[in-house]
Coordinates of C-alpha atoms and ligand atoms in Angstrom, one line a residue:
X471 CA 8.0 25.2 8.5
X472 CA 8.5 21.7 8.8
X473 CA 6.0 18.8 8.1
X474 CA 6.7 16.7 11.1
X475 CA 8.7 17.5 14.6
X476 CA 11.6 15.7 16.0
X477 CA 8.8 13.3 18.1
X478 CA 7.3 12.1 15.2
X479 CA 10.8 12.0 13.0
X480 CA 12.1 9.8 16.0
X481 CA 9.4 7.7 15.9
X482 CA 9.6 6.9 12.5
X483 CA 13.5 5.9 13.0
X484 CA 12.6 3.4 15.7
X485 CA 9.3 1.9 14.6
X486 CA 9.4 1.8 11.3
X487 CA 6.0 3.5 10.9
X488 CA 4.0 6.7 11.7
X489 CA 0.7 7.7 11.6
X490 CA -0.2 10.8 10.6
X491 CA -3.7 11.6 11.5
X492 CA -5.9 14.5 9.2
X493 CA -2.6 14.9 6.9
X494 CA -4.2 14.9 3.9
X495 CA -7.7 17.1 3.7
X496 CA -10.2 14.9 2.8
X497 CA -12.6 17.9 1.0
X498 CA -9.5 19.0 -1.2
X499 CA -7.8 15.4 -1.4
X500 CA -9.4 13.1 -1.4
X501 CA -12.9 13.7 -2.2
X502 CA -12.9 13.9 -6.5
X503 CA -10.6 10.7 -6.0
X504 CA -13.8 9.0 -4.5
X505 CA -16.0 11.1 -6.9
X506 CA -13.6 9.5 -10.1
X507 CA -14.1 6.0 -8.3
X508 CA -17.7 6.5 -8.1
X509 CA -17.9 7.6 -12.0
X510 CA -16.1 4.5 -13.1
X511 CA -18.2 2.6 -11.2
X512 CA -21.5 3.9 -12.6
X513 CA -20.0 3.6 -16.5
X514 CA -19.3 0.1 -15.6
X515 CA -22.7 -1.2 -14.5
X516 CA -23.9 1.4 -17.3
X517 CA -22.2 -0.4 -20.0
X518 CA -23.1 -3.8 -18.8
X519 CA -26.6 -2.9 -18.5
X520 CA -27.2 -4.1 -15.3
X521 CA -30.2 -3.5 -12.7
X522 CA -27.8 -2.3 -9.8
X523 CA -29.3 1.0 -8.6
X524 CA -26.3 3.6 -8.3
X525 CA -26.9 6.3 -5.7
X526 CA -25.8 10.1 -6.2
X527 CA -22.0 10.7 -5.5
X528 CA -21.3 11.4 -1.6
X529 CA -18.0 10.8 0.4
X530 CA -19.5 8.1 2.5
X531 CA -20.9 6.0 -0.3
X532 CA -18.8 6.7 -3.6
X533 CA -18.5 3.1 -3.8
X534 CA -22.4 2.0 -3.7
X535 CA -22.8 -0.5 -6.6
X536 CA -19.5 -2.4 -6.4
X537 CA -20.2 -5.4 -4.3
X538 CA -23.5 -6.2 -6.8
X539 CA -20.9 -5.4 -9.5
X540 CA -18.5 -7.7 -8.4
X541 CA -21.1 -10.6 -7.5
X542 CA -22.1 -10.4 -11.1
X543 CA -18.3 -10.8 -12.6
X544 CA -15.7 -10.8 -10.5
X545 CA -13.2 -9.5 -13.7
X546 CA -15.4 -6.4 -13.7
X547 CA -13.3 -5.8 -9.9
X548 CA -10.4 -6.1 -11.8
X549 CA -11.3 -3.5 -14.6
X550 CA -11.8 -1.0 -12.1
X551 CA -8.8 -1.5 -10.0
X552 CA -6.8 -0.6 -13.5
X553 CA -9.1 2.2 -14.5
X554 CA -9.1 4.1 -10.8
X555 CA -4.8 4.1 -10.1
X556 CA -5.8 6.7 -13.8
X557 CA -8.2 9.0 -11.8
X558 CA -5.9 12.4 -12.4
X559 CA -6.7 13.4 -8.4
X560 CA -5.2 10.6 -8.1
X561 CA -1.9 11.0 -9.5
X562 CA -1.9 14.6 -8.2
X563 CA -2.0 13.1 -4.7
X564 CA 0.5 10.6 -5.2
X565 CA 3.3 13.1 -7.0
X566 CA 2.1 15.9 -4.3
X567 CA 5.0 18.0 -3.0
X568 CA 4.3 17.2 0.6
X569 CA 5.1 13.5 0.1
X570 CA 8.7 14.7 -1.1
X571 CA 9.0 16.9 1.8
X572 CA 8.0 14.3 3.9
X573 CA 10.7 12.0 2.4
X574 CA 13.6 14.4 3.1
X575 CA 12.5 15.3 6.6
X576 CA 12.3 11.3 7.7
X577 CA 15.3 10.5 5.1
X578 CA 17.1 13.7 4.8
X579 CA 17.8 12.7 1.4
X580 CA 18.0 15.5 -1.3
X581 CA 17.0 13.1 -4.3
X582 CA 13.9 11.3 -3.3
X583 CA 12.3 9.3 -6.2
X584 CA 8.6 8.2 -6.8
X585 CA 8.9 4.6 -7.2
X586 CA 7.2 4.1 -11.1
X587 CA 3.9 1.7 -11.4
X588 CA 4.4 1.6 -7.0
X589 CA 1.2 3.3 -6.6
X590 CA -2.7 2.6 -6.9
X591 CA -5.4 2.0 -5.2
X592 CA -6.4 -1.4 -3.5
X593 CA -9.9 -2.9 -2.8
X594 CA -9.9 -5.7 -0.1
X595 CA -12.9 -7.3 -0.7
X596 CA -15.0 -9.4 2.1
X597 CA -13.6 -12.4 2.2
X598 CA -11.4 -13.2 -0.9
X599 CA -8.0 -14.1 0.2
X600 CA -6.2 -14.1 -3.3
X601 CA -5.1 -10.6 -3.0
X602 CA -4.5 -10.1 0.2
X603 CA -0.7 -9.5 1.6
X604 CA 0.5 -11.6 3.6
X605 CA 3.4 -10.1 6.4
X606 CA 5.8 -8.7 4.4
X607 CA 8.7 -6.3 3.8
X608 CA 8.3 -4.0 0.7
X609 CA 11.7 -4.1 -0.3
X610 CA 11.8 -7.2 -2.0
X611 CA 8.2 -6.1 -3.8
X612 CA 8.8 -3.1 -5.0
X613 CA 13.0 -2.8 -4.6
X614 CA 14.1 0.4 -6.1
X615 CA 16.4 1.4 -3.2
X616 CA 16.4 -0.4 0.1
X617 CA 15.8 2.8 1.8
X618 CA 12.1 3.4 1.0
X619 CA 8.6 4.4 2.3
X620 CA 5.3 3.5 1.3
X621 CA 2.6 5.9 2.1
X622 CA -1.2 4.3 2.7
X623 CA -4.0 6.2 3.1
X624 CA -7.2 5.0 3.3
X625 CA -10.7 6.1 1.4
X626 CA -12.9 5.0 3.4
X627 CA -13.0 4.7 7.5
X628 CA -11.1 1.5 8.6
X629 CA -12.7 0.2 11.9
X630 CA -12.0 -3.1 13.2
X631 CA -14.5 -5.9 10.5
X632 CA -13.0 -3.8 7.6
X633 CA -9.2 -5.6 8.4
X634 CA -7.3 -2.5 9.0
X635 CA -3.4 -3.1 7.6
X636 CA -1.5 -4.9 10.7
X637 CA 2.3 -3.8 11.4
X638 CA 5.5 -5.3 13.5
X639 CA 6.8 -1.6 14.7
X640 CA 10.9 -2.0 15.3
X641 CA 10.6 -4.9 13.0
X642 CA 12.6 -2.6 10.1
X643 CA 15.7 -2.5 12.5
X644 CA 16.4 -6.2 11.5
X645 CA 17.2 -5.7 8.2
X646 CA 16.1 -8.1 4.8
X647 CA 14.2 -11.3 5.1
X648 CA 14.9 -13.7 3.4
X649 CA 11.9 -15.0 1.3
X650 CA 10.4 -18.1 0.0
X651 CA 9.0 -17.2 -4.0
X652 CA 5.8 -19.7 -3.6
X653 CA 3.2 -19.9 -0.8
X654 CA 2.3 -23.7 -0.9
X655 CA -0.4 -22.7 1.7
X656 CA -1.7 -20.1 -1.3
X657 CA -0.7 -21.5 -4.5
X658 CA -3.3 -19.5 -6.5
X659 CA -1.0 -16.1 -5.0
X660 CA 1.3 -15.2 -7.3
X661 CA 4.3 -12.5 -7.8
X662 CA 4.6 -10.5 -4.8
X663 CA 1.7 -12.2 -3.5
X664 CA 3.3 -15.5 -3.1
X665 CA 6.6 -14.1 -1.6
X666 CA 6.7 -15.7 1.6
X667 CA 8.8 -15.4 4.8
X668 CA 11.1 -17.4 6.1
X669 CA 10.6 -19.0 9.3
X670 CA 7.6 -16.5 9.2
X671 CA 5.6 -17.2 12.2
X672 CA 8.4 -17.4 14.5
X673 CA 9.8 -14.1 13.1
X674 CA 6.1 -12.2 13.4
X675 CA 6.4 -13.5 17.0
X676 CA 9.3 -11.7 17.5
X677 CA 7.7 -8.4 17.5
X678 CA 4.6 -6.3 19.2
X679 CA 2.3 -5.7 16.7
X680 CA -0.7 -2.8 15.9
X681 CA -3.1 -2.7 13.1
X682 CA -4.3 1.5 13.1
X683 CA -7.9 2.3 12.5
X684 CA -8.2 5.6 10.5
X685 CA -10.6 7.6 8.2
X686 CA -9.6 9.4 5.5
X687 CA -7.4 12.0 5.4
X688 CA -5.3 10.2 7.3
X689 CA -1.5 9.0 6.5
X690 CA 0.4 5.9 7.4
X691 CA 4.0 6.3 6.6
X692 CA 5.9 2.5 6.7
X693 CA 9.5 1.7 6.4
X694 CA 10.4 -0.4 2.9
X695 CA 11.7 -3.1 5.8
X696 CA 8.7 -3.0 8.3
X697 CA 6.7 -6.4 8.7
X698 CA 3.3 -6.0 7.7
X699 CA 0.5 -7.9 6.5
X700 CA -3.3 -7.2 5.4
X701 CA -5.9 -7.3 8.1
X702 CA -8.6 -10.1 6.8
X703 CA -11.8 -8.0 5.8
X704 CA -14.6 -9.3 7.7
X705 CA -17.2 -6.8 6.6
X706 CA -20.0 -6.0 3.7
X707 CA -17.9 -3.4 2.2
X708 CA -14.4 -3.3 0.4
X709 CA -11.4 -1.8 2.1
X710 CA -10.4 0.8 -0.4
X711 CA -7.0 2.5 0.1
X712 CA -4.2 3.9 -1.9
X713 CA -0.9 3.5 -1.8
X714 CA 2.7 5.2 -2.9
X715 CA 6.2 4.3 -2.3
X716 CA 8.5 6.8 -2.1
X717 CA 12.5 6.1 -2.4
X718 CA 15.8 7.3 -1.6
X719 CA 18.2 7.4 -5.1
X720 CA 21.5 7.6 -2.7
X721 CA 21.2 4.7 -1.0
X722 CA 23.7 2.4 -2.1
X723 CA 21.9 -1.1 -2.6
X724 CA 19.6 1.2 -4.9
X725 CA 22.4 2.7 -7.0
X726 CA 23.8 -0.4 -7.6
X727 CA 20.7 -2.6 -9.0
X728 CA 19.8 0.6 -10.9
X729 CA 16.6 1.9 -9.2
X730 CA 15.1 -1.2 -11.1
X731 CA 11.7 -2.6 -9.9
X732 CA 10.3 -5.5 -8.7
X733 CA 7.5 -7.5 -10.1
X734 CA 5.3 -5.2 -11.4
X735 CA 8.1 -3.7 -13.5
X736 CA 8.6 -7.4 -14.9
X737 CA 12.1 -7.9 -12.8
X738 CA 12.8 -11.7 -11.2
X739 CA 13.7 -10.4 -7.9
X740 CA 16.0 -13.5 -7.0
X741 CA 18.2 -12.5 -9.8
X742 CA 19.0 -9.0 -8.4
X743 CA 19.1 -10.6 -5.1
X744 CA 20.2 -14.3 -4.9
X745 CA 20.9 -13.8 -0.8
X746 CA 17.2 -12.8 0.2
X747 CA 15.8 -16.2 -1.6
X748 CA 15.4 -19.0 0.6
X749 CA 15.6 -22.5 -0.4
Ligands
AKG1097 O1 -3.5 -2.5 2.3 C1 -3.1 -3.7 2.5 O2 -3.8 -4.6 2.8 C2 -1.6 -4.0 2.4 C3 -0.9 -2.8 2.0 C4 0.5 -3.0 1.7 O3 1.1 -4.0 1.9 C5 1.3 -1.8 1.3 O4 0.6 -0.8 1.0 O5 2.5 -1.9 1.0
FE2_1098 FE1 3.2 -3.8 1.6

């Protein structure tokens, strides 16, 4: 029994992306990822002894108290974006067998590899622009091996106000980008945050582009040199997802740099790779 059929593995090939609706079960899962979320949450305003009221764990509202939280002190976001990528369903779903299988179906490699500190769990919030992505390839983020998938999946639904994740489909069949290391537009982006295109807008304009909605459960598979870019989150409510990136330790780019990281493994990029830095 195989994962996907030749349809879907086909499409992967020649869009660079795939959505794989219901993939995940979103009772077994998903839900004590949510339930962890919610629990860090409620220590949080707990321990700063705050009058935000925090509901009873349910699927649709783990995350009642955050935006209050946030409003109070922004760094309390940032405590529990560290704390929740440590939730053990979390890691469970993120080292899951199926994502391997899924690898070697759309790879047919026989030595996938979990690319190491490439996972957590983002929270767009309304209207804050520091950490959102601009259109990017994950290669040059994450490197590892230049043959390389990140999986997305969201935790809560993602209509249209929440900013859902936009994508260039066929995009990956270009190859690298090079990239500019600052954003002047953005200076306060930094990292992989303030990798930017070049020529970016012309090269975006090259290509069609979709932005999924989806619910949870629900899988989007993205080539390591698909285009893509955060939607801008026009809603009350933060855009939580998680994310994985799965690699491929035959290809030969990633053999020869080592299967080392990018920034969040504390690797200069442009050293690795002088020819995808742009003047
Ligand atoms: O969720 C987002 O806004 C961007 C996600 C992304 O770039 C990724 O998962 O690689
Ligand atoms: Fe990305």
């Amino acid at each position: 029994m195989t994962l996907l059929d030749d349809a879907q593995r086909e499409r992967f090939r020649q869009d660079g992306l795939l959505v794989l609706p219901g993939f995940y079960d979103p009772q077994r899962d998903v839900l004590s990822i949510q339930r962890g979320i919610h629990g860090i949450i409620g220590k949080l305003i707990t321990r700063e002894g705050l009058p935000i009221a925090h509901s009873v764990f349910s699927a649709e509202t783990f995350d009642a108290g955050y935006q209050p939280l946030i409003a109070h002190d922004r760094r309390l976001g940032g405590e529990v974006y560290d704390a929740v990528k440590q939730i053990p369903a979390f890691m469970r779903l993120v080292a899951d067998e199926r994502n391997e299988r899924l690898v070697h179906e759309l790879r047919g490699t026989d030595l996938p590899g979990l690319a190491a500190g490439g996972y957590g769990i983002r929270i767009d919030n309304p209207s804050e622009e520091r950490f959102r992505a601009d259109w990017h390839q994950e290669y040059p983020a994450q490197l590892r091996s230049l043959d390389g998938v990140v999986f997305w999946s969201p935790l809560v639904p993602v209509d249209h106000d929440l900013g859902p994740v936009r994508f260039c489909p066929g995009s990956h069949r270009d190859g690298p980008v090079r990239v500019h290391l600052r954003d002047p537009a953005n200076p306060v982006k930094t990292g992989a945050y303030a990798l930017t295109l070049e020529n970016r807008d012309a090269r975006v304009a090259r290509y069609p582009q979709v932005a999924p909605l989806c619910r949870p459960g629900d899988l989007i598979l993205v080539d390591f040199l698909t285009l893509h870019a955060s939607g801008v989150n026009h809603a009350l409510r933060s855009r939580w997802s998680m994310q994985f990136r799965y690699f491929n330790f035959h290809e030969p780019t990633g053999v020869r740099i080592g299967w080392r990281g990018s920034y969040a493994a504390g690797v200069d990029f442009s050293t690795l790779h002088p020819e995808l830095v742009a003047e």
